[in-house]
Amino acid sequence: MTAVAHLPPGPRWPLPVQGLAYLASRRRFMHALGKRYGCAFTVRLPFFGPTVIISDPALVKQFFQTRTDVVRNVEPNLDLVLGPGSTFGLQDEEHRRRRKLLVPPFHGKRMRAYENLVEEETLNEIATWPDGREFAVLPSTNRITLNVILRAVFGAQGAEFEALRKVMPPLVALGSQLVFLPWLHRDLGRWSPGGRFLALRREFDVIVGSLIDRVAADPNLEQRDDVLSLMLQSRYEDGTAMSRSDLADELFTLLAAGHETTATQLAWAVERLRRHPGVLSRLVDEVDAGGSDLLQATIHEVQRNRPVIEGAARQVVAPTMPLGQWVIPHGYTVQVDIPLTHQNAYPDPDRFDPDRFTESSPDLYSWVPFGGGTRRCLGAAFANMEMNVVLRTILREFRLVPTSSRDERMHSRGVAFAPSGGGRAVVYRRIHTAGSDGKVQLQSVTTVALG
């Protein structure tokens, strides 16, 4: 016997009013509803339809552990932008097979092989940073993470590298906006949003097709360590390989989902550290001493305090789904609200405090910047490694000047939420000198008061 639906409370505003409130300011709308209704509420959203929002870690755990014959990925989803061969668009057994194929290239132990590459790209980019003049770090972190993925994932170089560097920023920026505007996906000519996106995607596919041909023909394919080479060698359980179109969609997914989110999180790290000079001072001391515990805790806390992705959603496909005291009917979307979960799961949640994570790793049902369950982000280990290396390199090479200015606001860039000022920074190069014991010592060029 099918259970009777029992939904959490929610606003009774007319549907157009709920939709306009969501489109006008998603984060403010969700925060207001969470404050009024608590850890579970029902709302009707553009794109998602009738939706239950949850932010209690116990509900989040139950939700992420729910079987895939009860909930599945929402339809439509990011494959509207990323392509039908993207992991984001696959369901059920097809999704399981693809995910199993892609896990080995992103295994945590493999990440150490890319650390030198990340440091090299970081040093190349920050060499252009101005001393003593405020600037936004987000454009720089975007270039760093894009170059890293092009080299580590694609193995791109030369003309292909430059061509992808040119096409990817406008392709990702336009795709991020179109995710929530599916009615604009139609190709209505070269000046329409859908037309521009499809033209850029065709250009991307041509470049990637050439790249796949070159890598597949490499006689030293088995000795290469870029992710594309590993993907070309991977096989499903039946011995078959990924199709060319699926490879292109997955590579676009890794670029689109990987580089902008990590770059944005790095900009938030700079924004947070400048406003917490005590943490910044301790972190610099640790980096200079060769430690990493506080750095890792800081990265965890930045992702908790300023998550760049707002939710992880699934759709109920069974007649009903039990969720705590609630019973969610078929066709409803259930969404874990990541910022609200981080608010509800931690004491004094608005305080930026990396020491929350210095003694133990975060619980994966109360700390969910990468989502969870069978659809948790495949690139989580890669992103974590990248943030560690970039921040460590910046703090080793520059003195980041604290500030007493107001926090930068959350600004929607389509999918990701970035600091409104792009992560404004003032830096001074640190001088590398040899001490009497022959060891390298670091010191600031000058001493500056709070900005």
Tab-separated table of C-alpha atoms in Angstrom:
chain	number	residue	atom	x	y	z
A	1	MET	CA	0.000	0.000	0.000
A	2	THR	CA	1.376	3.400	-1.016
A	3	ALA	CA	1.946	5.826	1.832
A	4	VAL	CA	-0.045	9.055	1.847
A	5	ALA	CA	1.971	12.125	0.923
A	6	HIS	CA	2.961	14.310	3.845
A	7	LEU	CA	4.900	17.401	2.801
A	8	PRO	CA	6.802	19.964	4.868
A	9	PRO	CA	5.174	23.419	5.145
A	10	GLY	CA	6.044	26.220	2.773
A	11	PRO	CA	4.930	29.558	1.380
A	12	ARG	CA	1.445	29.791	-0.113
A	13	TRP	CA	2.326	32.631	-2.432
A	14	PRO	CA	1.092	32.396	-6.028
A	15	LEU	CA	3.427	30.360	-8.218
A	16	PRO	CA	4.596	33.361	-10.306
A	17	VAL	CA	5.575	35.191	-7.100
A	18	GLN	CA	7.630	32.225	-5.853
A	19	GLY	CA	9.300	31.924	-9.234
A	20	LEU	CA	10.162	35.617	-9.442
A	21	ALA	CA	11.554	35.621	-5.892
A	22	TYR	CA	13.758	32.643	-6.756
A	23	LEU	CA	15.024	34.120	-10.014
A	24	ALA	CA	15.633	37.547	-8.469
A	25	SER	CA	17.740	36.307	-5.554
A	26	ARG	CA	18.005	32.558	-5.037
A	27	ARG	CA	20.177	32.691	-1.917
A	28	ARG	CA	18.204	35.407	-0.135
A	29	PHE	CA	14.921	33.634	-0.945
A	30	MET	CA	16.152	30.289	0.437
A	31	HIS	CA	17.653	31.910	3.525
A	32	ALA	CA	14.362	33.645	4.319
A	33	LEU	CA	12.366	30.425	3.894
A	34	GLY	CA	14.837	28.445	5.982
A	35	LYS	CA	14.599	31.027	8.756
A	36	ARG	CA	10.798	30.818	8.724
A	37	TYR	CA	10.159	27.108	8.148
A	38	GLY	CA	13.293	25.399	9.466
A	39	CYS	CA	15.238	22.448	8.041
A	40	ALA	CA	12.565	21.274	5.573
A	41	PHE	CA	10.085	23.235	3.483
A	42	THR	CA	8.163	22.915	0.233
A	43	VAL	CA	8.375	25.458	-2.558
A	44	ARG	CA	7.624	25.628	-6.274
A	45	LEU	CA	10.660	26.609	-8.326
A	46	PRO	CA	11.301	27.431	-11.969
A	47	PHE	CA	13.103	24.566	-13.714
A	48	PHE	CA	12.638	22.163	-10.747
A	49	GLY	CA	8.869	22.425	-10.194
A	50	PRO	CA	7.413	21.368	-6.804
A	51	THR	CA	10.470	20.961	-4.583
A	52	VAL	CA	11.216	19.932	-1.007
A	53	ILE	CA	14.271	21.752	0.347
A	54	ILE	CA	16.173	20.002	3.146
A	55	SER	CA	19.117	21.135	5.289
A	56	ASP	CA	19.107	18.871	8.351
A	57	PRO	CA	22.186	16.551	8.280
A	58	ALA	CA	20.061	13.556	9.363
A	59	LEU	CA	17.687	14.142	6.433
A	60	VAL	CA	20.634	14.785	4.117
A	61	LYS	CA	22.190	11.439	5.100
A	62	GLN	CA	18.933	9.561	4.544
A	63	PHE	CA	18.434	11.312	1.211
A	64	PHE	CA	21.946	10.611	-0.125
A	65	GLN	CA	21.606	6.948	0.900
A	66	THR	CA	18.235	6.486	-0.843
A	67	ARG	CA	18.208	3.859	-3.602
A	68	THR	CA	18.325	4.982	-7.223
A	69	ASP	CA	15.011	3.239	-7.955
A	70	VAL	CA	13.402	5.706	-5.536
A	71	VAL	CA	15.152	8.932	-6.558
A	72	ARG	CA	17.156	9.726	-9.666
A	73	ASN	CA	18.820	12.734	-11.224
A	74	VAL	CA	16.469	15.587	-12.061
A	75	GLU	CA	15.138	15.947	-15.604
A	76	PRO	CA	16.045	18.138	-17.386
A	77	ASN	CA	19.532	18.558	-15.928
A	78	LEU	CA	22.978	19.869	-16.773
A	79	ASP	CA	23.199	17.641	-19.845
A	80	LEU	CA	21.224	20.415	-21.584
A	81	VAL	CA	24.518	22.311	-21.578
A	82	LEU	CA	27.158	19.623	-21.066
A	83	GLY	CA	25.816	17.142	-23.620
A	84	PRO	CA	23.924	13.803	-23.452
A	85	GLY	CA	27.170	11.869	-22.913
A	86	SER	CA	28.035	13.756	-19.729
A	87	THR	CA	27.907	11.883	-16.417
A	88	PHE	CA	25.482	14.574	-15.216
A	89	GLY	CA	22.873	13.391	-17.711
A	90	LEU	CA	23.190	9.635	-17.217
A	91	GLN	CA	20.775	7.659	-15.060
A	92	ASP	CA	20.677	4.387	-13.136
A	93	GLU	CA	22.927	1.560	-14.456
A	94	GLU	CA	24.359	3.704	-17.243
A	95	HIS	CA	25.459	6.280	-14.671
A	96	ARG	CA	26.967	3.589	-12.412
A	97	ARG	CA	28.994	2.115	-15.296
A	98	ARG	CA	30.342	5.497	-16.382
A	99	ARG	CA	31.195	6.572	-12.861
A	100	LYS	CA	33.080	3.322	-12.236
A	101	LEU	CA	35.040	3.974	-15.425
A	102	LEU	CA	35.978	7.514	-14.405
A	103	VAL	CA	36.862	6.999	-10.729
A	104	PRO	CA	40.432	5.627	-11.231
A	105	PRO	CA	41.822	8.717	-13.049
A	106	PHE	CA	40.650	10.887	-10.125
A	107	HIS	CA	41.776	8.639	-7.291
A	108	GLY	CA	43.232	10.702	-4.450
A	109	LYS	CA	46.700	9.109	-4.676
A	110	ARG	CA	47.029	10.132	-8.325
A	111	MET	CA	46.631	13.786	-7.433
A	112	ARG	CA	50.203	14.087	-6.167
A	113	ALA	CA	51.417	13.625	-9.740
A	114	TYR	CA	49.827	16.966	-10.689
A	115	GLU	CA	51.081	19.122	-7.807
A	116	ASN	CA	54.174	20.416	-9.655
A	117	LEU	CA	52.029	21.328	-12.659
A	118	VAL	CA	49.627	23.324	-10.442
A	119	GLU	CA	52.506	25.141	-8.757
A	120	GLU	CA	54.073	25.969	-12.118
A	121	GLU	CA	50.842	27.470	-13.466
A	122	THR	CA	50.304	29.401	-10.231
A	123	LEU	CA	53.808	30.887	-10.320
A	124	ASN	CA	53.365	31.873	-13.986
A	125	GLU	CA	50.115	33.684	-13.232
A	126	ILE	CA	51.012	35.439	-9.981
A	127	ALA	CA	54.223	36.776	-11.503
A	128	THR	CA	51.960	39.433	-13.071
A	129	TRP	CA	50.355	40.509	-9.768
A	130	PRO	CA	50.920	44.170	-8.862
A	131	ASP	CA	52.542	45.146	-5.567
A	132	GLY	CA	50.468	47.392	-3.305
A	133	ARG	CA	47.546	47.923	-5.691
A	134	GLU	CA	44.136	46.369	-5.106
A	135	PHE	CA	42.931	43.935	-7.764
A	136	ALA	CA	40.475	41.045	-8.159
A	137	VAL	CA	42.042	37.602	-7.925
A	138	LEU	CA	39.167	35.732	-9.614
A	139	PRO	CA	40.395	36.345	-13.193
A	140	SER	CA	43.792	34.992	-12.136
A	141	THR	CA	42.420	31.922	-10.388
A	142	ASN	CA	40.230	31.252	-13.417
A	143	ARG	CA	43.309	31.263	-15.664
A	144	ILE	CA	45.245	29.040	-13.262
A	145	THR	CA	42.528	26.402	-12.960
A	146	LEU	CA	41.745	26.471	-16.687
A	147	ASN	CA	45.410	25.976	-17.618
A	148	VAL	CA	45.790	23.217	-15.036
A	149	ILE	CA	42.810	21.267	-16.349
A	150	LEU	CA	43.865	21.715	-19.961
A	151	ARG	CA	47.270	20.255	-19.137
A	152	ALA	CA	46.383	17.658	-16.478
A	153	VAL	CA	43.113	16.413	-17.942
A	154	PHE	CA	43.520	17.069	-21.667
A	155	GLY	CA	47.283	16.845	-21.997
A	156	ALA	CA	46.835	19.870	-24.258
A	157	GLN	CA	49.815	21.805	-25.581
A	158	GLY	CA	50.769	24.137	-28.403
A	159	ALA	CA	48.024	25.239	-30.786
A	160	GLU	CA	45.360	23.036	-29.148
A	161	PHE	CA	46.136	24.496	-25.729
A	162	GLU	CA	45.836	28.077	-27.018
A	163	ALA	CA	42.653	27.318	-28.967
A	164	LEU	CA	40.952	25.794	-25.917
A	165	ARG	CA	42.086	28.691	-23.715
A	166	LYS	CA	40.339	31.006	-26.151
A	167	VAL	CA	37.061	29.116	-26.592
A	168	MET	CA	36.471	27.857	-23.052
A	169	PRO	CA	35.845	31.102	-21.068
A	170	PRO	CA	32.956	32.339	-23.261
A	171	LEU	CA	31.603	28.786	-23.640
A	172	VAL	CA	31.526	28.179	-19.873
A	173	ALA	CA	30.184	31.658	-19.088
A	174	LEU	CA	27.325	31.330	-21.584
A	175	GLY	CA	26.575	27.740	-20.567
A	176	SER	CA	26.345	28.739	-16.895
A	177	GLN	CA	23.665	31.288	-17.735
A	178	LEU	CA	21.707	28.939	-20.005
A	179	VAL	CA	21.447	26.189	-17.352
A	180	PHE	CA	18.489	27.961	-15.729
A	181	LEU	CA	17.034	29.243	-19.003
A	182	PRO	CA	16.315	26.071	-21.027
A	183	TRP	CA	13.899	27.883	-23.324
A	184	LEU	CA	16.870	29.853	-24.724
A	185	HIS	CA	18.755	26.726	-25.835
A	186	ARG	CA	17.236	26.791	-29.319
A	187	ASP	CA	19.457	27.923	-32.161
A	188	LEU	CA	17.698	31.062	-33.420
A	189	GLY	CA	20.690	32.372	-35.329
A	190	ARG	CA	24.246	33.442	-34.629
A	191	TRP	CA	23.184	36.320	-32.360
A	192	SER	CA	20.819	34.295	-30.164
A	193	PRO	CA	22.195	32.879	-26.855
A	194	GLY	CA	21.510	29.313	-27.983
A	195	GLY	CA	23.061	29.943	-31.367
A	196	ARG	CA	26.228	31.444	-29.868
A	197	PHE	CA	26.542	28.575	-27.406
A	198	LEU	CA	26.141	25.884	-30.060
A	199	ALA	CA	28.668	27.593	-32.331
A	200	LEU	CA	31.218	27.689	-29.500
A	201	ARG	CA	30.474	24.055	-28.625
A	202	ARG	CA	31.064	23.005	-32.247
A	203	GLU	CA	34.397	24.811	-32.168
A	204	PHE	CA	35.258	23.016	-28.913
A	205	ASP	CA	34.330	19.626	-30.407
A	206	VAL	CA	36.600	20.168	-33.418
A	207	ILE	CA	39.575	21.026	-31.207
A	208	VAL	CA	38.919	18.126	-28.853
A	209	GLY	CA	38.443	15.713	-31.759
A	210	SER	CA	41.890	16.635	-33.051
A	211	LEU	CA	43.313	16.272	-29.541
A	212	ILE	CA	41.763	12.815	-29.070
A	213	ASP	CA	43.227	11.676	-32.415
A	214	ARG	CA	46.704	12.874	-31.439
A	215	VAL	CA	46.666	11.314	-27.980
A	216	ALA	CA	45.189	8.006	-29.196
A	217	ALA	CA	47.962	7.745	-31.827
A	218	ASP	CA	50.752	8.391	-29.294
A	219	PRO	CA	52.994	5.286	-29.215
A	220	ASN	CA	53.735	6.109	-25.572
A	221	LEU	CA	50.073	6.277	-24.611
A	222	GLU	CA	50.502	3.931	-21.638
A	223	GLN	CA	53.243	6.137	-20.173
A	224	ARG	CA	51.186	9.345	-20.300
A	225	ASP	CA	49.607	10.590	-17.057
A	226	ASP	CA	46.937	13.026	-18.318
A	227	VAL	CA	43.341	12.046	-17.625
A	228	LEU	CA	42.393	11.873	-21.319
A	229	SER	CA	45.006	9.159	-21.872
A	230	LEU	CA	43.611	7.163	-18.958
A	231	MET	CA	40.069	7.613	-20.277
A	232	LEU	CA	41.116	6.380	-23.723
A	233	GLN	CA	42.577	3.240	-22.159
A	234	SER	CA	39.655	2.598	-19.786
A	235	ARG	CA	37.142	-0.103	-20.602
A	236	TYR	CA	33.669	-0.989	-19.346
A	237	GLU	CA	33.054	-4.431	-17.848
A	238	ASP	CA	32.138	-5.763	-21.312
A	239	GLY	CA	35.450	-4.560	-22.793
A	240	THR	CA	34.040	-1.633	-24.768
A	241	ALA	CA	35.459	1.895	-24.671
A	242	MET	CA	33.711	5.255	-24.398
A	243	SER	CA	32.450	6.637	-27.692
A	244	ARG	CA	34.078	9.727	-29.190
A	245	SER	CA	30.996	11.861	-28.526
A	246	ASP	CA	30.814	10.683	-24.900
A	247	LEU	CA	34.508	11.458	-24.454
A	248	ALA	CA	33.958	14.980	-25.775
A	249	ASP	CA	30.977	15.518	-23.450
A	250	GLU	CA	32.916	14.230	-20.419
A	251	LEU	CA	35.916	16.415	-21.233
A	252	PHE	CA	33.655	19.442	-21.532
A	253	THR	CA	32.051	18.467	-18.216
A	254	LEU	CA	35.437	18.269	-16.481
A	255	LEU	CA	36.364	21.683	-17.834
A	256	ALA	CA	33.060	23.422	-17.189
A	257	ALA	CA	32.346	21.893	-13.783
A	258	GLY	CA	35.939	21.778	-12.605
A	259	HIS	CA	37.779	24.936	-13.389
A	260	GLU	CA	35.273	27.720	-12.610
A	261	THR	CA	34.065	26.268	-9.300
A	262	THR	CA	37.609	25.756	-7.998
A	263	ALA	CA	38.668	29.203	-9.195
A	264	THR	CA	35.687	30.765	-7.437
A	265	GLN	CA	36.409	28.892	-4.207
A	266	LEU	CA	39.998	30.176	-4.317
A	267	ALA	CA	38.743	33.753	-4.710
A	268	TRP	CA	36.552	33.222	-1.642
A	269	ALA	CA	39.592	31.924	0.261
A	270	VAL	CA	41.418	35.186	-0.419
A	271	GLU	CA	38.336	37.198	0.551
A	272	ARG	CA	37.948	35.267	3.829
A	273	LEU	CA	41.621	35.331	4.835
A	274	ARG	CA	41.950	39.082	4.340
A	275	ARG	CA	39.138	39.607	6.842
A	276	HIS	CA	40.575	37.200	9.418
A	277	PRO	CA	44.149	38.333	10.059
A	278	GLY	CA	44.624	35.953	12.984
A	279	VAL	CA	43.954	32.930	10.777
A	280	LEU	CA	46.051	34.440	7.985
A	281	SER	CA	49.054	34.984	10.289
A	282	ARG	CA	48.906	31.414	11.626
A	283	LEU	CA	48.531	30.058	8.118
A	284	VAL	CA	51.589	31.928	6.814
A	285	ASP	CA	53.645	30.623	9.745
A	286	GLU	CA	52.531	27.072	8.974
A	287	VAL	CA	53.294	27.366	5.256
A	288	ASP	CA	56.748	28.778	6.003
A	289	ALA	CA	57.388	25.854	8.356
A	290	GLY	CA	56.307	23.326	5.721
A	291	GLY	CA	53.090	22.283	7.482
A	292	SER	CA	49.668	21.713	5.971
A	293	ASP	CA	47.106	20.875	8.691
A	294	LEU	CA	45.743	24.403	9.141
A	295	LEU	CA	45.815	24.964	5.381
A	296	GLN	CA	43.606	21.933	4.805
A	297	ALA	CA	41.287	22.976	7.641
A	298	THR	CA	41.073	26.469	6.131
A	299	ILE	CA	40.070	25.051	2.755
A	300	HIS	CA	37.351	22.997	4.424
A	301	GLU	CA	36.106	26.053	6.310
A	302	VAL	CA	36.073	28.272	3.202
A	303	GLN	CA	33.930	25.656	1.472
A	304	ARG	CA	31.615	25.498	4.491
A	305	ASN	CA	31.393	29.237	5.045
A	306	ARG	CA	31.209	30.263	1.379
A	307	PRO	CA	30.071	27.300	-0.748
A	308	VAL	CA	29.978	28.162	-4.447
A	309	ILE	CA	27.275	25.637	-5.408
A	310	GLU	CA	23.865	25.979	-3.789
A	311	GLY	CA	22.261	22.584	-4.058
A	312	ALA	CA	22.217	18.884	-4.956
A	313	ALA	CA	18.876	17.746	-6.336
A	314	ARG	CA	17.141	14.458	-7.177
A	315	GLN	CA	13.656	13.613	-8.437
A	316	VAL	CA	11.297	11.115	-6.784
A	317	VAL	CA	10.493	8.318	-9.264
A	318	ALA	CA	8.889	5.836	-6.822
A	319	PRO	CA	5.233	6.365	-5.855
A	320	THR	CA	6.464	7.989	-2.620
A	321	MET	CA	9.714	8.500	-0.745
A	322	PRO	CA	9.893	8.521	3.086
A	323	LEU	CA	12.192	11.250	4.389
A	324	GLY	CA	12.271	11.701	8.150
A	325	GLN	CA	8.729	12.530	9.241
A	326	TRP	CA	7.758	13.443	5.682
A	327	VAL	CA	6.468	11.415	2.731
A	328	ILE	CA	7.384	12.943	-0.637
A	329	PRO	CA	5.149	12.030	-3.629
A	330	HIS	CA	6.208	10.923	-7.094
A	331	GLY	CA	7.423	13.721	-9.389
A	332	TYR	CA	8.630	16.039	-6.630
A	333	THR	CA	12.215	17.251	-6.570
A	334	VAL	CA	14.182	17.002	-3.337
A	335	GLN	CA	17.101	19.398	-3.002
A	336	VAL	CA	19.810	19.552	-0.365
A	337	ASP	CA	20.414	23.262	0.189
A	338	ILE	CA	24.184	23.352	0.729
A	339	PRO	CA	24.499	26.798	2.395
A	340	LEU	CA	21.562	26.115	4.730
A	341	THR	CA	22.967	22.688	5.623
A	342	HIS	CA	26.278	24.306	6.535
A	343	GLN	CA	24.371	26.825	8.645
A	344	ASN	CA	22.327	24.228	10.504
A	345	ALA	CA	25.072	21.681	11.104
A	346	TYR	CA	27.645	23.853	12.895
A	347	PRO	CA	27.622	26.030	16.031
A	348	ASP	CA	28.067	29.760	15.469
A	349	PRO	CA	27.855	29.089	11.704
A	350	ASP	CA	28.546	32.645	10.531
A	351	ARG	CA	31.948	32.668	12.246
A	352	PHE	CA	34.892	31.817	9.977
A	353	ASP	CA	36.786	29.259	12.067
A	354	PRO	CA	39.130	26.718	10.419
A	355	ASP	CA	39.787	25.168	13.833
A	356	ARG	CA	36.466	23.336	13.374
A	357	PHE	CA	38.410	20.991	11.113
A	358	THR	CA	41.927	20.874	12.591
A	359	GLU	CA	41.277	17.773	14.682
A	360	SER	CA	39.149	15.740	12.290
A	361	SER	CA	37.884	15.651	8.721
A	362	PRO	CA	34.373	17.015	8.090
A	363	ASP	CA	31.358	14.723	8.180
A	364	LEU	CA	30.146	14.143	4.620
A	365	TYR	CA	26.480	14.648	5.517
A	366	SER	CA	26.897	18.004	7.280
A	367	TRP	CA	29.702	19.335	5.028
A	368	VAL	CA	28.475	18.913	1.450
A	369	PRO	CA	30.156	21.376	-0.956
A	370	PHE	CA	30.667	18.505	-3.438
A	371	GLY	CA	27.162	17.046	-3.063
A	372	GLY	CA	26.895	13.453	-1.915
A	373	GLY	CA	25.803	9.914	-2.504
A	374	THR	CA	26.246	8.222	-5.869
A	375	ARG	CA	26.516	11.608	-7.562
A	376	ARG	CA	29.149	13.223	-5.343
A	377	CYS	CA	31.570	15.259	-7.471
A	378	LEU	CA	34.182	13.014	-9.102
A	379	GLY	CA	36.728	15.814	-9.084
A	380	ALA	CA	36.601	16.517	-5.328
A	381	ALA	CA	40.111	15.170	-4.680
A	382	PHE	CA	41.515	17.066	-7.666
A	383	ALA	CA	39.887	20.320	-6.538
A	384	ASN	CA	41.175	19.863	-2.990
A	385	MET	CA	44.724	19.242	-4.203
A	386	GLU	CA	44.551	22.254	-6.498
A	387	MET	CA	43.321	24.614	-3.759
A	388	ASN	CA	46.050	23.397	-1.412
A	389	VAL	CA	48.846	23.996	-3.899
A	390	VAL	CA	47.564	27.361	-5.176
A	391	LEU	CA	47.020	28.835	-1.700
A	392	ARG	CA	50.322	27.483	-0.388
A	393	THR	CA	52.175	29.012	-3.344
A	394	ILE	CA	50.442	32.392	-3.031
A	395	LEU	CA	51.177	32.644	0.707
A	396	ARG	CA	54.782	31.600	0.181
A	397	GLU	CA	55.397	34.177	-2.553
A	398	PHE	CA	53.263	37.110	-1.330
A	399	ARG	CA	52.180	38.815	1.823
A	400	LEU	CA	48.405	39.172	1.655
A	401	VAL	CA	47.368	42.453	3.274
A	402	PRO	CA	44.403	42.141	5.691
A	403	THR	CA	41.455	44.497	5.379
A	404	SER	CA	38.739	45.916	7.595
A	405	SER	CA	36.369	46.474	4.644
A	406	ARG	CA	32.943	44.822	4.521
A	407	ASP	CA	32.536	41.239	3.354
A	408	GLU	CA	32.076	40.817	-0.376
A	409	ARG	CA	28.526	39.804	-1.222
A	410	MET	CA	27.510	36.525	-2.857
A	411	HIS	CA	27.117	37.147	-6.583
A	412	SER	CA	25.465	34.615	-8.891
A	413	ARG	CA	27.448	33.726	-12.008
A	414	GLY	CA	24.779	31.290	-13.198
A	415	VAL	CA	25.759	28.030	-11.504
A	416	ALA	CA	28.441	29.255	-9.083
A	417	PHE	CA	28.250	32.003	-6.466
A	418	ALA	CA	31.324	34.241	-6.517
A	419	PRO	CA	32.470	37.151	-4.339
A	420	SER	CA	30.904	40.312	-5.758
A	421	GLY	CA	34.280	42.042	-6.045
A	422	GLY	CA	36.036	39.034	-7.496
A	423	GLY	CA	38.030	38.493	-4.296
A	424	ARG	CA	39.795	41.850	-3.954
A	425	ALA	CA	43.400	41.612	-2.780
A	426	VAL	CA	46.401	43.778	-1.960
A	427	VAL	CA	49.699	41.901	-1.965
A	428	TYR	CA	53.434	42.512	-1.567
A	429	ARG	CA	56.128	40.187	-2.823
A	430	ARG	CA	58.142	38.406	-0.210
A	431	ILE	CA	61.933	38.446	-0.515
A	432	HIS	CA	63.665	35.076	-0.693
A	433	THR	CA	67.077	35.265	1.015
A	434	ALA	CA	69.560	32.668	2.220
A	435	GLY	CA	70.155	32.599	5.995
A	436	SER	CA	73.413	31.842	7.763
A	437	ASP	CA	72.450	28.157	7.848
A	438	GLY	CA	71.933	28.157	4.078
A	439	LYS	CA	68.162	27.759	4.349
A	440	VAL	CA	65.832	30.020	2.397
A	441	GLN	CA	64.194	32.710	4.514
A	442	LEU	CA	61.194	34.793	3.587
A	443	GLN	CA	60.360	38.353	4.484
A	444	SER	CA	57.959	41.014	3.259
A	445	VAL	CA	59.071	43.868	1.038
A	446	THR	CA	57.377	46.381	3.331
A	447	THR	CA	55.064	46.604	6.312
A	448	VAL	CA	51.556	47.881	5.653
A	449	ALA	CA	48.649	48.666	7.972
A	450	LEU	CA	45.209	47.173	7.511
A	451	GLY	CA	43.755	48.073	4.116
